[in-house]
Coordinates of C-alpha atoms in Angstrom, one line a residue:
Chain A
X247 CA 13.9 7.2 20.6
X248 CA 14.3 5.2 17.7
X249 CA 16.8 2.2 16.6
X250 CA 17.2 1.3 12.6
X251 CA 17.3 -2.2 11.3
X252 CA 18.9 -2.6 8.3
X253 CA 16.4 -4.0 6.0
X254 CA 13.1 -3.1 4.4
X255 CA 9.5 -4.5 6.2
X256 CA 9.2 -5.8 2.8
X257 CA 11.8 -7.1 0.4
X258 CA 11.9 -4.6 -3.2
X259 CA 14.0 -5.9 -6.1
X260 CA 12.8 -4.4 -9.2
X261 CA 15.1 -4.5 -12.1
X262 CA 12.9 -2.8 -15.1
X263 CA 13.4 0.8 -15.1
X264 CA 10.6 2.7 -15.4
X265 CA 10.1 6.7 -14.7
X266 CA 6.8 6.6 -15.2
X267 CA 5.8 4.6 -12.6
X268 CA 8.4 6.3 -10.3
X269 CA 6.6 9.2 -10.6
X270 CA 3.2 7.9 -9.9
X271 CA 4.2 6.1 -6.9
X272 CA 5.7 8.7 -5.7
X273 CA 2.8 9.7 -4.5
X274 CA 2.5 7.6 -1.5
X275 CA 5.8 8.6 -0.4
X276 CA 5.0 12.7 -0.6
X277 CA 1.5 13.0 -1.4
X278 CA -1.4 13.9 0.3
X279 CA -2.5 10.0 1.3
X280 CA 1.0 8.7 1.5
X281 CA 3.1 7.1 4.2
X282 CA 5.1 10.1 5.3
X283 CA 1.8 11.8 5.8
X284 CA 0.8 9.0 7.6
X285 CA 3.7 8.6 10.2
X286 CA 3.5 12.3 10.5
X287 CA 0.0 12.4 11.6
X288 CA 0.3 9.4 14.1
X289 CA 3.8 10.3 15.7
X290 CA 2.3 13.6 16.3
X291 CA -1.2 12.6 17.5
X292 CA 0.0 10.5 20.4
X293 CA 1.0 12.7 22.7
X294 CA -1.8 14.2 24.0
X295 CA -4.2 10.8 23.7
X296 CA -6.0 10.2 26.8
X297 CA -5.8 6.7 26.9
X298 CA -2.5 5.5 27.1
X299 CA -2.9 1.9 25.0
X300 CA -4.0 4.4 22.1
X301 CA -0.9 6.8 22.1
X302 CA 0.8 3.3 22.3
X303 CA -1.1 2.0 19.0
X304 CA -0.5 5.3 17.7
X305 CA 3.4 4.5 18.2
X306 CA 3.4 1.8 17.0
X307 CA 1.5 2.5 13.9
X308 CA 3.6 5.7 13.2
X309 CA 6.4 3.7 13.4
X310 CA 5.2 1.1 10.9
X311 CA 4.6 3.8 8.5
X312 CA 7.7 4.9 8.5
X313 CA 9.3 1.7 7.1
X314 CA 5.8 1.7 4.6
X315 CA 7.7 5.4 3.3
X316 CA 11.4 3.6 3.2
X317 CA 9.5 0.8 1.2
X318 CA 7.9 3.6 -1.1
X319 CA 11.6 5.2 -1.5
X320 CA 13.4 1.9 -2.2
X321 CA 10.7 1.5 -5.4
X322 CA 11.8 5.1 -7.0
X323 CA 14.8 4.8 -6.5
X324 CA 14.9 1.0 -8.3
X325 CA 12.6 2.0 -10.8
X326 CA 15.3 5.2 -11.6
X327 CA 19.0 4.6 -10.6
X328 CA 19.6 4.1 -14.2
X329 CA 17.6 6.5 -16.2
X330 CA 18.7 8.5 -19.2
X331 CA 18.2 11.6 -20.0
X332 CA 16.1 10.5 -22.9
X333 CA 14.1 8.2 -21.1
X334 CA 13.6 10.5 -18.7
X335 CA 12.3 13.0 -21.5
X336 CA 9.5 10.3 -22.8
X337 CA 8.5 9.3 -19.5
X338 CA 6.9 12.7 -18.5
X339 CA 9.5 12.6 -16.2
X340 CA 11.4 15.6 -17.1
X341 CA 10.2 17.9 -14.8
X342 CA 11.2 16.2 -11.9
X343 CA 14.2 15.4 -13.1
X344 CA 15.0 18.9 -13.3
X345 CA 14.7 19.9 -9.5
X346 CA 16.4 16.5 -8.4
X347 CA 17.3 14.4 -11.5
X348 CA 17.7 11.3 -9.7
X349 CA 17.5 12.5 -6.1
X350 CA 14.5 11.1 -3.7
X351 CA 11.8 13.7 -2.8
X352 CA 8.5 13.5 -1.1
X353 CA 5.9 15.2 -3.5
X354 CA 2.8 14.2 -4.9
X355 CA 1.6 12.3 -8.5
X356 CA 0.6 15.7 -9.1
X357 CA 4.1 17.5 -8.4
X358 CA 2.7 19.3 -6.0
X359 CA 5.6 19.4 -2.5
X360 CA 5.0 17.3 1.0
X361 CA 3.0 19.3 3.3
X362 CA 2.1 19.0 6.4
X363 CA -1.2 20.6 5.7
X364 CA -2.3 17.5 4.3
X365 CA -2.9 16.1 7.9
X366 CA -4.2 17.2 11.6
X367 CA -3.4 16.6 14.9
X368 CA -6.6 18.1 16.5
X369 CA -6.2 18.1 19.9
X370 CA -9.3 16.3 20.4
X371 CA -9.4 12.2 20.8
X372 CA -12.4 11.8 18.3
X373 CA -11.5 14.0 15.7
X374 CA -8.0 12.5 15.3
X375 CA -9.0 8.7 15.4
X376 CA -11.9 9.5 12.6
X377 CA -9.2 11.4 11.0
X378 CA -7.2 8.5 11.1
X379 CA -9.6 6.1 10.1
X380 CA -10.4 8.1 7.1
X381 CA -6.5 8.3 6.1
X382 CA -6.0 4.5 5.9
X383 CA -9.2 4.2 3.2
X384 CA -7.6 7.0 1.7
X385 CA -4.6 5.5 0.7
X386 CA -6.2 2.1 0.7
X387 CA -7.7 3.8 -2.6
X388 CA -4.5 5.0 -3.5
X389 CA -3.1 1.7 -3.9
X390 CA -6.1 0.5 -5.6
X391 CA -5.8 3.2 -8.2
X392 CA -1.8 2.0 -8.5
X393 CA -2.7 -1.3 -8.9
X394 CA -4.9 -0.5 -11.8
X395 CA -2.8 1.4 -13.5
X396 CA 0.3 -0.5 -12.7
X397 CA 1.1 -4.2 -14.1
X398 CA 4.8 -5.1 -13.6
X399 CA 4.8 -7.6 -10.6
X400 CA 7.7 -6.5 -9.5
X401 CA 5.8 -3.0 -8.0
X402 CA 2.8 -4.2 -7.5
X403 CA 3.6 -7.4 -4.9
X404 CA 5.2 -4.3 -2.8
X405 CA 2.3 -2.3 -3.6
X406 CA -0.4 -5.3 -2.5
X407 CA 1.6 -5.2 0.5
X408 CA 1.1 -1.7 1.2
X409 CA -2.5 -2.1 0.5
X410 CA -3.5 -5.0 3.3
X411 CA -1.4 -2.5 5.5
X412 CA -4.1 -0.2 5.6
X413 CA -6.8 -2.9 6.0
X414 CA -5.3 -3.8 9.4
X415 CA -4.8 -0.4 10.6
X416 CA -8.2 0.9 9.3
X417 CA -9.4 -2.2 11.8
X418 CA -6.7 -1.2 15.1
X419 CA -8.0 2.3 14.9
X420 CA -11.7 1.3 15.1
X421 CA -10.9 -0.3 17.9
X422 CA -8.8 2.6 19.4
X423 CA -12.2 4.4 19.2
X424 CA -13.8 1.4 21.1
X425 CA -11.1 1.6 24.0
X426 CA -11.6 5.4 23.6
X427 CA -15.2 5.1 24.0
X428 CA -14.8 3.1 27.6
X429 CA -13.3 5.4 29.3
X430 CA -16.0 7.6 28.6
X431 CA -19.9 7.9 30.0
X432 CA -21.9 6.6 27.1
X433 CA -24.7 8.9 27.1
X434 CA -22.6 11.4 25.6
X435 CA -19.0 11.2 24.8
X436 CA -18.6 14.5 23.7
X437 CA -19.3 16.1 27.0
X438 CA -15.6 17.5 27.5
X439 CA -13.0 17.0 25.5
X440 CA -10.4 14.5 27.6
X441 CA -7.3 15.9 25.8
X442 CA -8.0 19.0 26.9
X443 CA -10.6 19.1 30.2
X444 CA -8.1 17.1 31.9
X445 CA -9.7 17.3 35.1
X446 CA -12.6 15.6 33.9
X447 CA -11.1 12.4 32.9
X448 CA -9.2 9.4 34.7
X449 CA -8.4 6.8 32.8
X450 CA -9.2 3.4 34.5
X451 CA -6.7 1.1 34.8
Chain B
X9 CA -20.1 -4.2 21.6
X10 CA -23.1 -6.9 21.7
X11 CA -25.1 -4.9 23.7
X12 CA -24.8 -2.3 21.4
X13 CA -25.7 -4.6 18.5
X14 CA -29.0 -5.5 20.3
X15 CA -30.1 -2.1 21.0
X16 CA -29.3 -0.7 17.6
X17 CA -29.8 2.8 16.2
X18 CA -31.1 4.9 18.8
X19 CA -29.7 4.8 22.5
X20 CA -26.9 7.7 22.4
X21 CA -24.2 4.7 22.6
X22 CA -24.4 3.7 19.3
X23 CA -25.8 7.6 17.1
X24 CA -22.8 9.9 16.4
X25 CA -20.3 8.1 17.0
X26 CA -18.7 5.2 14.9
X27 CA -18.6 2.1 16.1
X28 CA -15.9 -0.7 14.5
X29 CA -16.7 -4.2 15.8
X30 CA -13.2 -5.3 18.2
X31 CA -11.6 -8.0 15.8
X32 CA -12.2 -12.0 17.8
X33 CA -8.6 -13.9 16.4
X34 CA -9.4 -17.3 15.1
X35 CA -6.6 -18.5 13.7
X36 CA -3.2 -16.9 12.2
X37 CA -1.3 -17.4 8.4
X38 CA 2.1 -18.8 8.9
X39 CA 4.6 -16.0 8.9
X40 CA 6.3 -17.1 5.2
X41 CA 2.1 -16.4 4.0
X42 CA 1.4 -13.8 6.1
X43 CA 4.5 -11.9 4.7
X44 CA 3.2 -12.2 1.0
X45 CA -0.9 -11.4 2.2
X46 CA 0.6 -8.9 4.3
X47 CA -1.3 -9.7 7.8
X48 CA -1.5 -12.3 10.0
X49 CA -4.9 -12.3 10.1
X50 CA -7.5 -14.4 7.5
X51 CA -10.5 -12.6 8.6
X52 CA -9.0 -9.4 7.5
X53 CA -7.1 -10.8 4.5
X54 CA -9.4 -8.4 2.2
X55 CA -7.7 -8.3 -2.0
X56 CA -9.1 -6.1 -4.0
X57 CA -10.1 -7.7 -7.1
X58 CA -7.6 -5.9 -9.4
X59 CA -4.8 -8.9 -8.1
X60 CA -2.4 -11.1 -10.0
X61 CA -4.3 -14.6 -10.3
X62 CA -1.3 -16.6 -8.8
X63 CA -1.9 -14.9 -5.4
X64 CA -4.0 -13.1 -2.7
X65 CA -6.6 -14.2 -4.1
X66 CA -8.5 -15.9 -1.2
X67 CA -10.2 -13.5 1.5
X68 CA -11.4 -16.7 3.6
X69 CA -9.6 -18.9 5.6
X70 CA -7.7 -21.7 4.3
X71 CA -7.0 -24.2 7.0
X72 CA -3.8 -25.9 5.8
X73 CA -2.7 -22.1 6.0
X74 CA -3.5 -21.8 9.5
X75 CA -1.0 -22.2 12.2
X76 CA -1.0 -23.7 15.2
X77 CA 2.1 -23.2 18.2
X78 CA 3.9 -25.2 16.3
X79 CA 4.5 -23.2 12.6
X80 CA 7.5 -22.0 14.1
X81 CA 9.3 -25.3 13.5
X82 CA 9.7 -24.7 9.8
X83 CA 12.7 -22.5 11.1
X84 CA 14.2 -25.0 13.5
X85 CA 16.5 -26.2 10.4
X86 CA 18.0 -22.8 10.7
X87 CA 19.7 -23.2 14.7
X88 CA 21.8 -25.6 14.4
X89 CA 25.1 -24.8 13.7
X90 CA 25.1 -26.0 9.4
X91 CA 26.0 -22.6 7.6
X92 CA 23.4 -21.0 5.3
X93 CA 23.1 -18.5 2.9
X94 CA 22.2 -14.9 3.7
X95 CA 19.2 -14.9 1.5
X96 CA 17.8 -17.7 3.7
X97 CA 18.8 -16.3 6.6
X98 CA 16.8 -13.1 5.6
X99 CA 13.8 -14.8 4.3
X100 CA 13.1 -16.0 7.8
X101 CA 14.5 -13.0 9.4
X102 CA 11.6 -10.8 7.4
X103 CA 8.8 -13.4 8.1
X104 CA 9.0 -13.6 11.5
X105 CA 9.7 -10.3 12.0
X106 CA 6.5 -9.0 10.1
X107 CA 4.5 -12.0 11.7
X108 CA 5.4 -10.2 14.9
X109 CA 4.9 -6.0 13.8
X110 CA 1.5 -7.7 13.0
X111 CA 1.3 -9.2 16.1
X112 CA 2.2 -6.1 17.9
X113 CA -0.7 -4.0 17.1
X114 CA -3.0 -6.7 17.9
X115 CA -1.7 -7.0 20.9
X116 CA -1.9 -3.4 21.5
X117 CA -5.5 -3.3 21.3
X118 CA -5.9 -6.8 23.1
X119 CA -3.2 -6.9 25.6
X120 CA -5.7 -9.7 27.7
X121 CA -5.4 -12.5 24.6
X122 CA -2.9 -14.7 26.9
X123 CA -2.4 -17.3 23.8
X124 CA -2.0 -15.0 21.6
X125 CA 1.2 -13.5 23.9
X126 CA 2.1 -17.2 24.4
X127 CA 2.6 -17.2 20.4
X128 CA 4.5 -13.3 19.8
X129 CA 7.0 -14.5 22.6
X130 CA 7.9 -17.9 21.0
X131 CA 7.9 -16.1 17.7
X132 CA 9.9 -13.0 19.4
X133 CA 12.6 -15.3 20.7
X134 CA 13.0 -17.2 17.1
X135 CA 13.6 -13.9 15.9
X136 CA 16.4 -12.8 18.3
X137 CA 17.8 -15.7 17.4
X138 CA 18.5 -14.7 13.8
X139 CA 19.4 -11.1 14.4
X140 CA 22.4 -13.0 16.0
X141 CA 22.8 -15.5 13.1
X142 CA 23.1 -12.6 11.1
X143 CA 25.5 -10.8 13.4
X144 CA 28.1 -13.9 13.6
X145 CA 28.1 -14.7 10.2
X146 CA 27.4 -11.9 8.1
X147 CA 26.8 -8.4 9.6
X148 CA 24.6 -6.4 11.9
X149 CA 21.3 -5.8 11.1
X150 CA 20.8 -3.0 14.1
X151 CA 23.2 -0.9 16.4
X152 CA 21.7 -2.9 18.9
X153 CA 23.7 -6.0 17.5
X154 CA 27.0 -4.7 17.5
X155 CA 28.1 -6.0 20.9
X156 CA 28.8 -9.5 20.0
X157 CA 29.6 -8.7 16.4
X158 CA 32.9 -10.6 15.0
X159 CA 34.1 -7.9 12.8
X160 CA 34.9 -5.2 15.1
X161 CA 38.4 -6.6 16.2
X162 CA 40.2 -5.5 12.2
X163 CA 37.2 -2.7 11.5
X164 CA 34.0 -1.5 12.0
X165 CA 31.2 -3.9 11.7
X166 CA 28.4 -1.3 11.5
X167 CA 29.3 -0.8 7.8
X168 CA 29.0 -4.2 6.4
X169 CA 26.4 -5.4 4.4
X170 CA 24.4 -4.2 1.6
X171 CA 22.4 -0.9 2.5
X172 CA 18.1 -2.0 2.5
X173 CA 17.1 -0.1 -0.8
X174 CA 20.2 -1.3 -3.4
X175 CA 17.4 -5.1 -3.8
X176 CA 19.7 -6.9 -2.2
X177 CA 18.2 -7.9 1.1
X178 CA 16.7 -10.7 -0.2

């Protein structure tokens, strides 16, 4: 269950129309390493986590990622809300405009539509948590790429905030791996799959 | 972790598995700095070199920016009967709420850090008061706040206020 709060996690106020920038940052909404993928990844993986605390962490980070895709969408919206058809033509936003006008739709910068193929819920705790570590790094790298290219401070500030979150989340997923290792036999972490071979696994408090 | 570092490289405990050190909390940023930097933890603030020169320069802890339990005092004036602009209440709410977001994730993996729990509780109490202030003076931010909203007599107050993506929240 979720309860909506009528505000963003980080304030977004962009005054200059720029469809080109919108077309780049949309990747962090619906792209391969975007916030939508991130949220769905963690919120899907959490159900079968053998450690209760790790399931809780995935819920909290997955929830924060929902707030992040709301930030990205707000940025795209504000970058294009006063868009004219002439601007759409010159800034390379024309193809998106034909399909969506100013509507917000999850796709990558390359225009590939959002797809769940971009993330995995493997039903294996180490496979999943390592994917999560990699996902945070890929998202961080995407924000780095955006920050190299985008100059408008009104756009950069929220991007910098979101980039910083990837690093914190990476640390937390690392700690989740340590918490899981503690529950297993350190002589062979791979002896069984605690998400599937449940009979072999009892979580200590 | 210490044991693993000491053995290093060759035991089954360390081979073929990722090891990330557990964070040892030192100090945390004031909520206004934290929101700007994207974390409450100086040791996790690792900015990219292509950032604006005016902010996010330090990856190390600047003690003046660090907080003690008293840092929330900077918001005390908001809990008086005085009238405040919506923007001012919202700014405090943004800062305190983010502070709690980051502390929550930390506590998910450090549930026994009593001092962190105490800090969380102090800020959580402030957040509740600010949510109430928003609701009484302006409009409810969440359906949970509608219960006491002043606007319900003549109309349903949940529809009041700007939508978050319109850029009017701060």
